[in-house]
Amino acid sequence: MADKKLTRDSIAAAALDLLNEQGLDQLSLRKLAARLDVKAPSLYWHVADKNALLALLAESVFVDCLARIPPGEHWHDWLRAFGRGLWRAQKDMRDAGRLILMTAQDEAVLVRMEHAVLAPLTALGLSAPQALSMQASVQAFVTGWTSFAQGPNTAYLQAHISIDTAFAQGLDALLRGFDHTIDPEN
């Protein structure tokens, strides 16, 4: 029987703490079980292996980001809030870019994420293909900047520019560029 104090949320939160303390390469189910004060087999009721743990962690960060987006009157507002929220979450998470780029999600999770993105953006007037394309572009932009900002040349980059300012300016430019791609007939 699964340990009653374990939930997917508590596992994801403890995994995020471990990731931030020790890094992606040191994150393990054994260490996570010790952190949660349970035996490793108890975790297997919730996560089958390390990839499942990493997928849960990535999903948790994404879902939390979506939950924090305030209602807006325009799709620009939603995408800007999404981009900035994802930037904060990834920037504050050690090895975020690597986690995102190396973790495969189950199709059911991807479908849930897709619906979570489509609902607000289509309600704000975008078609489903426009919404998905724009959200994916923002997400790729954020993950690229995260990888860049957490990479081996971070100190040099920080000495020459404000990474946060450059990110925000780039996000705004990307959003303005979307205006030129929208076909009013679709």
mmCIF file with all atom_site columns, C-alpha atoms in Angstrom:
data_model
loop_
_atom_site.group_PDB
_atom_site.id
_atom_site.type_symbol
_atom_site.label_atom_id
_atom_site.label_alt_id
_atom_site.label_comp_id
_atom_site.label_asym_id
_atom_site.label_entity_id
_atom_site.label_seq_id
_atom_site.pdbx_PDB_ins_code
_atom_site.Cartn_x
_atom_site.Cartn_y
_atom_site.Cartn_z
_atom_site.occupancy
_atom_site.B_iso_or_equiv
_atom_site.pdbx_formal_charge
_atom_site.auth_seq_id
_atom_site.auth_comp_id
_atom_site.auth_asym_id
_atom_site.auth_atom_id
_atom_site.pdbx_PDB_model_num
ATOM 1   C CA . MET A 1 1   ? 0.000   0.000  0.000   1.00 0.00 ? 1   MET A CA 1
ATOM 2   C CA . ALA A 1 2   ? 1.250   3.480  -0.825  1.00 0.00 ? 2   ALA A CA 1
ATOM 3   C CA . ASP A 1 3   ? 2.445   5.640  2.049   1.00 0.00 ? 3   ASP A CA 1
ATOM 4   C CA . LYS A 1 4   ? -0.444  7.997  2.851   1.00 0.00 ? 4   LYS A CA 1
ATOM 5   C CA . LYS A 1 5   ? 1.760   11.032 3.438   1.00 0.00 ? 5   LYS A CA 1
ATOM 6   C CA . LEU A 1 6   ? 3.144   10.867 -0.074  1.00 0.00 ? 6   LEU A CA 1
ATOM 7   C CA . THR A 1 7   ? 1.413   12.774 -2.828  1.00 0.00 ? 7   THR A CA 1
ATOM 8   C CA . ARG A 1 8   ? 2.588   13.702 -6.293  1.00 0.00 ? 8   ARG A CA 1
ATOM 9   C CA . ASP A 1 9   ? 2.789   17.320 -5.093  1.00 0.00 ? 9   ASP A CA 1
ATOM 10  C CA . SER A 1 10  ? 4.868   16.493 -2.007  1.00 0.00 ? 10  SER A CA 1
ATOM 11  C CA . ILE A 1 11  ? 7.173   14.291 -4.087  1.00 0.00 ? 11  ILE A CA 1
ATOM 12  C CA . ALA A 1 12  ? 7.613   17.024 -6.714  1.00 0.00 ? 12  ALA A CA 1
ATOM 13  C CA . ALA A 1 13  ? 8.300   19.677 -4.055  1.00 0.00 ? 13  ALA A CA 1
ATOM 14  C CA . ALA A 1 14  ? 10.923  17.536 -2.320  1.00 0.00 ? 14  ALA A CA 1
ATOM 15  C CA . ALA A 1 15  ? 12.489  16.622 -5.676  1.00 0.00 ? 15  ALA A CA 1
ATOM 16  C CA . LEU A 1 16  ? 12.710  20.318 -6.590  1.00 0.00 ? 16  LEU A CA 1
ATOM 17  C CA . ASP A 1 17  ? 14.446  21.049 -3.293  1.00 0.00 ? 17  ASP A CA 1
ATOM 18  C CA . LEU A 1 18  ? 16.953  18.244 -3.915  1.00 0.00 ? 18  LEU A CA 1
ATOM 19  C CA . LEU A 1 19  ? 17.507  19.363 -7.498  1.00 0.00 ? 19  LEU A CA 1
ATOM 20  C CA . ASN A 1 20  ? 18.257  22.899 -6.363  1.00 0.00 ? 20  ASN A CA 1
ATOM 21  C CA . GLU A 1 21  ? 20.597  21.714 -3.618  1.00 0.00 ? 21  GLU A CA 1
ATOM 22  C CA . GLN A 1 22  ? 22.514  18.974 -5.428  1.00 0.00 ? 22  GLN A CA 1
ATOM 23  C CA . GLY A 1 23  ? 21.855  19.301 -9.158  1.00 0.00 ? 23  GLY A CA 1
ATOM 24  C CA . LEU A 1 24  ? 20.255  17.071 -11.752 1.00 0.00 ? 24  LEU A CA 1
ATOM 25  C CA . ASP A 1 25  ? 23.065  14.525 -11.848 1.00 0.00 ? 25  ASP A CA 1
ATOM 26  C CA . GLN A 1 26  ? 22.798  13.901 -8.107  1.00 0.00 ? 26  GLN A CA 1
ATOM 27  C CA . LEU A 1 27  ? 19.003  13.645 -7.956  1.00 0.00 ? 27  LEU A CA 1
ATOM 28  C CA . SER A 1 28  ? 18.001  10.044 -7.246  1.00 0.00 ? 28  SER A CA 1
ATOM 29  C CA . LEU A 1 29  ? 14.994  8.135  -5.974  1.00 0.00 ? 29  LEU A CA 1
ATOM 30  C CA . ARG A 1 30  ? 17.081  6.871  -3.052  1.00 0.00 ? 30  ARG A CA 1
ATOM 31  C CA . LYS A 1 31  ? 17.994  10.415 -1.972  1.00 0.00 ? 31  LYS A CA 1
ATOM 32  C CA . LEU A 1 32  ? 14.423  11.570 -2.484  1.00 0.00 ? 32  LEU A CA 1
ATOM 33  C CA . ALA A 1 33  ? 13.088  8.716  -0.337  1.00 0.00 ? 33  ALA A CA 1
ATOM 34  C CA . ALA A 1 34  ? 15.522  9.690  2.427   1.00 0.00 ? 34  ALA A CA 1
ATOM 35  C CA . ARG A 1 35  ? 14.414  13.336 2.143   1.00 0.00 ? 35  ARG A CA 1
ATOM 36  C CA . LEU A 1 36  ? 10.779  12.274 2.450   1.00 0.00 ? 36  LEU A CA 1
ATOM 37  C CA . ASP A 1 37  ? 11.635  9.866  5.275   1.00 0.00 ? 37  ASP A CA 1
ATOM 38  C CA . VAL A 1 38  ? 10.154  6.871  3.463   1.00 0.00 ? 38  VAL A CA 1
ATOM 39  C CA . LYS A 1 39  ? 11.515  3.668  1.988   1.00 0.00 ? 39  LYS A CA 1
ATOM 40  C CA . ALA A 1 40  ? 12.297  3.836  -1.728  1.00 0.00 ? 40  ALA A CA 1
ATOM 41  C CA . PRO A 1 41  ? 9.586   1.261  -2.620  1.00 0.00 ? 41  PRO A CA 1
ATOM 42  C CA . SER A 1 42  ? 6.965   3.719  -1.295  1.00 0.00 ? 42  SER A CA 1
ATOM 43  C CA . LEU A 1 43  ? 7.998   6.147  -4.025  1.00 0.00 ? 43  LEU A CA 1
ATOM 44  C CA . TYR A 1 44  ? 7.379   3.519  -6.697  1.00 0.00 ? 44  TYR A CA 1
ATOM 45  C CA . TRP A 1 45  ? 3.654   3.784  -6.039  1.00 0.00 ? 45  TRP A CA 1
ATOM 46  C CA . HIS A 1 46  ? 3.905   7.331  -7.435  1.00 0.00 ? 46  HIS A CA 1
ATOM 47  C CA . VAL A 1 47  ? 6.953   7.358  -9.752  1.00 0.00 ? 47  VAL A CA 1
ATOM 48  C CA . ALA A 1 48  ? 8.220   4.251  -11.522 1.00 0.00 ? 48  ALA A CA 1
ATOM 49  C CA . ASP A 1 49  ? 11.788  5.402  -12.167 1.00 0.00 ? 49  ASP A CA 1
ATOM 50  C CA . LYS A 1 50  ? 14.030  8.449  -12.439 1.00 0.00 ? 50  LYS A CA 1
ATOM 51  C CA . ASN A 1 51  ? 12.585  9.526  -15.811 1.00 0.00 ? 51  ASN A CA 1
ATOM 52  C CA . ALA A 1 52  ? 9.093   9.421  -14.295 1.00 0.00 ? 52  ALA A CA 1
ATOM 53  C CA . LEU A 1 53  ? 10.392  11.552 -11.422 1.00 0.00 ? 53  LEU A CA 1
ATOM 54  C CA . LEU A 1 54  ? 11.945  14.064 -13.807 1.00 0.00 ? 54  LEU A CA 1
ATOM 55  C CA . ALA A 1 55  ? 8.727   14.152 -15.857 1.00 0.00 ? 55  ALA A CA 1
ATOM 56  C CA . LEU A 1 56  ? 6.705   14.778 -12.686 1.00 0.00 ? 56  LEU A CA 1
ATOM 57  C CA . LEU A 1 57  ? 9.079   17.569 -11.703 1.00 0.00 ? 57  LEU A CA 1
ATOM 58  C CA . ALA A 1 58  ? 8.919   19.256 -15.135 1.00 0.00 ? 58  ALA A CA 1
ATOM 59  C CA . GLU A 1 59  ? 5.125   18.911 -15.244 1.00 0.00 ? 59  GLU A CA 1
ATOM 60  C CA . SER A 1 60  ? 4.800   20.336 -11.740 1.00 0.00 ? 60  SER A CA 1
ATOM 61  C CA . VAL A 1 61  ? 6.808   23.448 -12.628 1.00 0.00 ? 61  VAL A CA 1
ATOM 62  C CA . PHE A 1 62  ? 4.800   23.962 -15.853 1.00 0.00 ? 62  PHE A CA 1
ATOM 63  C CA . VAL A 1 63  ? 1.414   23.486 -14.153 1.00 0.00 ? 63  VAL A CA 1
ATOM 64  C CA . ASP A 1 64  ? 2.396   25.819 -11.306 1.00 0.00 ? 64  ASP A CA 1
ATOM 65  C CA . CYS A 1 65  ? 3.418   28.445 -13.856 1.00 0.00 ? 65  CYS A CA 1
ATOM 66  C CA . LEU A 1 66  ? 0.073   28.144 -15.659 1.00 0.00 ? 66  LEU A CA 1
ATOM 67  C CA . ALA A 1 67  ? -1.841  28.433 -12.388 1.00 0.00 ? 67  ALA A CA 1
ATOM 68  C CA . ARG A 1 68  ? -0.148  31.756 -11.621 1.00 0.00 ? 68  ARG A CA 1
ATOM 69  C CA . ILE A 1 69  ? -1.142  33.487 -14.869 1.00 0.00 ? 69  ILE A CA 1
ATOM 70  C CA . PRO A 1 70  ? -3.668  36.209 -14.075 1.00 0.00 ? 70  PRO A CA 1
ATOM 71  C CA . PRO A 1 71  ? -6.646  36.758 -16.335 1.00 0.00 ? 71  PRO A CA 1
ATOM 72  C CA . GLY A 1 72  ? -5.891  39.144 -19.160 1.00 0.00 ? 72  GLY A CA 1
ATOM 73  C CA . GLU A 1 73  ? -7.859  40.960 -21.797 1.00 0.00 ? 73  GLU A CA 1
ATOM 74  C CA . HIS A 1 74  ? -5.568  40.070 -24.698 1.00 0.00 ? 74  HIS A CA 1
ATOM 75  C CA . TRP A 1 75  ? -3.567  37.030 -25.725 1.00 0.00 ? 75  TRP A CA 1
ATOM 76  C CA . HIS A 1 76  ? -0.427  39.196 -25.485 1.00 0.00 ? 76  HIS A CA 1
ATOM 77  C CA . ASP A 1 77  ? -1.094  39.543 -21.753 1.00 0.00 ? 77  ASP A CA 1
ATOM 78  C CA . TRP A 1 78  ? -1.450  35.798 -21.282 1.00 0.00 ? 78  TRP A CA 1
ATOM 79  C CA . LEU A 1 79  ? 1.659   34.930 -23.301 1.00 0.00 ? 79  LEU A CA 1
ATOM 80  C CA . ARG A 1 80  ? 3.724   37.634 -21.581 1.00 0.00 ? 80  ARG A CA 1
ATOM 81  C CA . ALA A 1 81  ? 2.646   36.393 -18.141 1.00 0.00 ? 81  ALA A CA 1
ATOM 82  C CA . PHE A 1 82  ? 3.339   32.816 -19.224 1.00 0.00 ? 82  PHE A CA 1
ATOM 83  C CA . GLY A 1 83  ? 6.790   33.694 -20.530 1.00 0.00 ? 83  GLY A CA 1
ATOM 84  C CA . ARG A 1 84  ? 7.761   35.724 -17.475 1.00 0.00 ? 84  ARG A CA 1
ATOM 85  C CA . GLY A 1 85  ? 6.380   33.124 -15.071 1.00 0.00 ? 85  GLY A CA 1
ATOM 86  C CA . LEU A 1 86  ? 8.191   30.320 -16.821 1.00 0.00 ? 86  LEU A CA 1
ATOM 87  C CA . TRP A 1 87  ? 11.378  32.415 -16.878 1.00 0.00 ? 87  TRP A CA 1
ATOM 88  C CA . ARG A 1 88  ? 11.212  33.000 -13.119 1.00 0.00 ? 88  ARG A CA 1
ATOM 89  C CA . ALA A 1 89  ? 10.518  29.330 -12.427 1.00 0.00 ? 89  ALA A CA 1
ATOM 90  C CA . GLN A 1 90  ? 13.274  28.058 -14.701 1.00 0.00 ? 90  GLN A CA 1
ATOM 91  C CA . LYS A 1 91  ? 15.796  30.719 -13.713 1.00 0.00 ? 91  LYS A CA 1
ATOM 92  C CA . ASP A 1 92  ? 15.336  29.821 -10.058 1.00 0.00 ? 92  ASP A CA 1
ATOM 93  C CA . MET A 1 93  ? 15.642  26.076 -10.732 1.00 0.00 ? 93  MET A CA 1
ATOM 94  C CA . ARG A 1 94  ? 19.089  24.554 -10.969 1.00 0.00 ? 94  ARG A CA 1
ATOM 95  C CA . ASP A 1 95  ? 19.677  22.667 -14.234 1.00 0.00 ? 95  ASP A CA 1
ATOM 96  C CA . ALA A 1 96  ? 16.241  23.706 -15.552 1.00 0.00 ? 96  ALA A CA 1
ATOM 97  C CA . GLY A 1 97  ? 17.239  23.759 -19.199 1.00 0.00 ? 97  GLY A CA 1
ATOM 98  C CA . ARG A 1 98  ? 18.784  20.294 -19.004 1.00 0.00 ? 98  ARG A CA 1
ATOM 99  C CA . LEU A 1 99  ? 15.753  18.929 -17.172 1.00 0.00 ? 99  LEU A CA 1
ATOM 100 C CA . ILE A 1 100 ? 13.365  20.209 -19.823 1.00 0.00 ? 100 ILE A CA 1
ATOM 101 C CA . LEU A 1 101 ? 15.451  19.138 -22.791 1.00 0.00 ? 101 LEU A CA 1
ATOM 102 C CA . MET A 1 102 ? 16.123  15.605 -21.567 1.00 0.00 ? 102 MET A CA 1
ATOM 103 C CA . THR A 1 103 ? 12.789  14.625 -20.039 1.00 0.00 ? 103 THR A CA 1
ATOM 104 C CA . ALA A 1 104 ? 10.121  12.819 -22.029 1.00 0.00 ? 104 ALA A CA 1
ATOM 105 C CA . GLN A 1 105 ? 6.511   13.312 -20.967 1.00 0.00 ? 105 GLN A CA 1
ATOM 106 C CA . ASP A 1 106 ? 3.724   10.776 -21.316 1.00 0.00 ? 106 ASP A CA 1
ATOM 107 C CA . GLU A 1 107 ? 1.293   11.643 -24.082 1.00 0.00 ? 107 GLU A CA 1
ATOM 108 C CA . ALA A 1 108 ? -1.544  12.026 -21.556 1.00 0.00 ? 108 ALA A CA 1
ATOM 109 C CA . VAL A 1 109 ? 0.444   14.729 -19.745 1.00 0.00 ? 109 VAL A CA 1
ATOM 110 C CA . LEU A 1 110 ? 1.199   16.497 -23.017 1.00 0.00 ? 110 LEU A CA 1
ATOM 111 C CA . VAL A 1 111 ? -2.506  16.459 -23.910 1.00 0.00 ? 111 VAL A CA 1
ATOM 112 C CA . ARG A 1 112 ? -3.419  17.948 -20.494 1.00 0.00 ? 112 ARG A CA 1
ATOM 113 C CA . MET A 1 113 ? -0.793  20.663 -20.935 1.00 0.00 ? 113 MET A CA 1
ATOM 114 C CA . GLU A 1 114 ? -2.052  21.390 -24.439 1.00 0.00 ? 114 GLU A CA 1
ATOM 115 C CA . HIS A 1 115 ? -5.627  21.816 -23.190 1.00 0.00 ? 115 HIS A CA 1
ATOM 116 C CA . ALA A 1 116 ? -4.451  24.020 -20.320 1.00 0.00 ? 116 ALA A CA 1
ATOM 117 C CA . VAL A 1 117 ? -2.777  26.322 -22.851 1.00 0.00 ? 117 VAL A CA 1
ATOM 118 C CA . LEU A 1 118 ? -5.511  26.230 -25.472 1.00 0.00 ? 118 LEU A CA 1
ATOM 119 C CA . ALA A 1 119 ? -8.394  27.151 -23.174 1.00 0.00 ? 119 ALA A CA 1
ATOM 120 C CA . PRO A 1 120 ? -7.273  30.669 -22.239 1.00 0.00 ? 120 PRO A CA 1
ATOM 121 C CA . LEU A 1 121 ? -5.667  31.518 -25.573 1.00 0.00 ? 121 LEU A CA 1
ATOM 122 C CA . THR A 1 122 ? -8.596  30.440 -27.731 1.00 0.00 ? 122 THR A CA 1
ATOM 123 C CA . ALA A 1 123 ? -10.929 32.292 -25.344 1.00 0.00 ? 123 ALA A CA 1
ATOM 124 C CA . LEU A 1 124 ? -8.813  35.379 -26.101 1.00 0.00 ? 124 LEU A CA 1
ATOM 125 C CA . GLY A 1 125 ? -9.344  34.991 -29.837 1.00 0.00 ? 125 GLY A CA 1
ATOM 126 C CA . LEU A 1 126 ? -6.527  32.840 -31.158 1.00 0.00 ? 126 LEU A CA 1
ATOM 127 C CA . SER A 1 127 ? -7.167  29.736 -33.217 1.00 0.00 ? 127 SER A CA 1
ATOM 128 C CA . ALA A 1 128 ? -5.885  26.477 -31.728 1.00 0.00 ? 128 ALA A CA 1
ATOM 129 C CA . PRO A 1 129 ? -2.954  26.253 -34.193 1.00 0.00 ? 129 PRO A CA 1
ATOM 130 C CA . GLN A 1 130 ? -1.994  29.896 -33.503 1.00 0.00 ? 130 GLN A CA 1
ATOM 131 C CA . ALA A 1 131 ? -2.223  29.370 -29.740 1.00 0.00 ? 131 ALA A CA 1
ATOM 132 C CA . LEU A 1 132 ? -0.076  26.249 -29.762 1.00 0.00 ? 132 LEU A CA 1
ATOM 133 C CA . SER A 1 133 ? 2.508   27.727 -32.097 1.00 0.00 ? 133 SER A CA 1
ATOM 134 C CA . MET A 1 134 ? 2.836   30.929 -30.091 1.00 0.00 ? 134 MET A CA 1
ATOM 135 C CA . GLN A 1 135 ? 2.970   29.135 -26.740 1.00 0.00 ? 135 GLN A CA 1
ATOM 136 C CA . ALA A 1 136 ? 5.609   26.735 -28.066 1.00 0.00 ? 136 ALA A CA 1
ATOM 137 C CA . SER A 1 137 ? 7.646   29.665 -29.399 1.00 0.00 ? 137 SER A CA 1
ATOM 138 C CA . VAL A 1 138 ? 7.500   31.438 -26.038 1.00 0.00 ? 138 VAL A CA 1
ATOM 139 C CA . GLN A 1 139 ? 8.403   28.248 -24.211 1.00 0.00 ? 139 GLN A CA 1
ATOM 140 C CA . ALA A 1 140 ? 11.346  27.574 -26.543 1.00 0.00 ? 140 ALA A CA 1
ATOM 141 C CA . PHE A 1 141 ? 12.499  31.190 -26.135 1.00 0.00 ? 141 PHE A CA 1
ATOM 142 C CA . VAL A 1 142 ? 12.374  30.895 -22.335 1.00 0.00 ? 142 VAL A CA 1
ATOM 143 C CA . THR A 1 143 ? 14.129  27.530 -22.262 1.00 0.00 ? 143 THR A CA 1
ATOM 144 C CA . GLY A 1 144 ? 16.820  28.838 -24.604 1.00 0.00 ? 144 GLY A CA 1
ATOM 145 C CA . TRP A 1 145 ? 17.445  31.840 -22.388 1.00 0.00 ? 145 TRP A CA 1
ATOM 146 C CA . THR A 1 146 ? 17.409  29.601 -19.310 1.00 0.00 ? 146 THR A CA 1
ATOM 147 C CA . SER A 1 147 ? 20.047  27.337 -20.836 1.00 0.00 ? 147 SER A CA 1
ATOM 148 C CA . PHE A 1 148 ? 22.068  30.360 -21.906 1.00 0.00 ? 148 PHE A CA 1
ATOM 149 C CA . ALA A 1 149 ? 21.791  32.040 -18.481 1.00 0.00 ? 149 ALA A CA 1
ATOM 150 C CA . GLN A 1 150 ? 22.714  28.852 -16.611 1.00 0.00 ? 150 GLN A CA 1
ATOM 151 C CA . GLY A 1 151 ? 25.458  27.796 -19.012 1.00 0.00 ? 151 GLY A CA 1
ATOM 152 C CA . PRO A 1 152 ? 29.220  27.849 -18.676 1.00 0.00 ? 152 PRO A CA 1
ATOM 153 C CA . ASN A 1 153 ? 29.550  31.475 -19.847 1.00 0.00 ? 153 ASN A CA 1
ATOM 154 C CA . THR A 1 154 ? 27.041  32.971 -17.434 1.00 0.00 ? 154 THR A CA 1
ATOM 155 C CA . ALA A 1 155 ? 29.573  35.114 -15.550 1.00 0.00 ? 155 ALA A CA 1
ATOM 156 C CA . TYR A 1 156 ? 30.825  36.686 -18.765 1.00 0.00 ? 156 TYR A CA 1
ATOM 157 C CA . LEU A 1 157 ? 27.288  37.332 -19.964 1.00 0.00 ? 157 LEU A CA 1
ATOM 158 C CA . GLN A 1 158 ? 26.269  38.889 -16.634 1.00 0.00 ? 158 GLN A CA 1
ATOM 159 C CA . ALA A 1 159 ? 29.285  41.183 -16.729 1.00 0.00 ? 159 ALA A CA 1
ATOM 160 C CA . HIS A 1 160 ? 28.129  42.658 -20.041 1.00 0.00 ? 160 HIS A CA 1
ATOM 161 C CA . ILE A 1 161 ? 24.321  42.718 -19.950 1.00 0.00 ? 161 ILE A CA 1
ATOM 162 C CA . SER A 1 162 ? 21.397  42.469 -17.602 1.00 0.00 ? 162 SER A CA 1
ATOM 163 C CA . ILE A 1 163 ? 20.124  38.999 -18.386 1.00 0.00 ? 163 ILE A CA 1
ATOM 164 C CA . ASP A 1 164 ? 16.655  39.752 -17.001 1.00 0.00 ? 164 ASP A CA 1
ATOM 165 C CA . THR A 1 165 ? 16.357  42.939 -19.055 1.00 0.00 ? 165 THR A CA 1
ATOM 166 C CA . ALA A 1 166 ? 17.581  41.248 -22.233 1.00 0.00 ? 166 ALA A CA 1
ATOM 167 C CA . PHE A 1 167 ? 15.130  38.396 -21.671 1.00 0.00 ? 167 PHE A CA 1
ATOM 168 C CA . ALA A 1 168 ? 12.177  40.772 -21.132 1.00 0.00 ? 168 ALA A CA 1
ATOM 169 C CA . GLN A 1 169 ? 13.058  42.826 -24.213 1.00 0.00 ? 169 GLN A CA 1
ATOM 170 C CA . GLY A 1 170 ? 13.359  39.687 -26.319 1.00 0.00 ? 170 GLY A CA 1
ATOM 171 C CA . LEU A 1 171 ? 10.046  38.328 -25.056 1.00 0.00 ? 171 LEU A CA 1
ATOM 172 C CA . ASP A 1 172 ? 8.298   41.596 -25.887 1.00 0.00 ? 172 ASP A CA 1
ATOM 173 C CA . ALA A 1 173 ? 9.866   41.611 -29.362 1.00 0.00 ? 173 ALA A CA 1
ATOM 174 C CA . LEU A 1 174 ? 8.691   38.050 -29.932 1.00 0.00 ? 174 LEU A CA 1
ATOM 175 C CA . LEU A 1 175 ? 5.148   38.952 -28.876 1.00 0.00 ? 175 LEU A CA 1
ATOM 176 C CA . ARG A 1 176 ? 5.109   42.019 -31.154 1.00 0.00 ? 176 ARG A CA 1
ATOM 177 C CA . GLY A 1 177 ? 6.296   39.824 -33.998 1.00 0.00 ? 177 GLY A CA 1
ATOM 178 C CA . PHE A 1 178 ? 3.314   37.515 -33.506 1.00 0.00 ? 178 PHE A CA 1
ATOM 179 C CA . ASP A 1 179 ? 1.028   40.399 -34.527 1.00 0.00 ? 179 ASP A CA 1
ATOM 180 C CA . HIS A 1 180 ? 2.436   40.129 -38.039 1.00 0.00 ? 180 HIS A CA 1
ATOM 181 C CA . THR A 1 181 ? 1.664   36.418 -38.292 1.00 0.00 ? 181 THR A CA 1
ATOM 182 C CA . ILE A 1 182 ? -2.016  36.526 -37.439 1.00 0.00 ? 182 ILE A CA 1
ATOM 183 C CA . ASP A 1 183 ? -4.396  36.118 -40.322 1.00 0.00 ? 183 ASP A CA 1
ATOM 184 C CA . PRO A 1 184 ? -7.605  37.891 -39.297 1.00 0.00 ? 184 PRO A CA 1
ATOM 185 C CA . GLU A 1 185 ? -9.600  35.348 -41.313 1.00 0.00 ? 185 GLU A CA 1
ATOM 186 C CA . ASN A 1 186 ? -8.352  32.421 -39.157 1.00 0.00 ? 186 ASN A CA 1
#
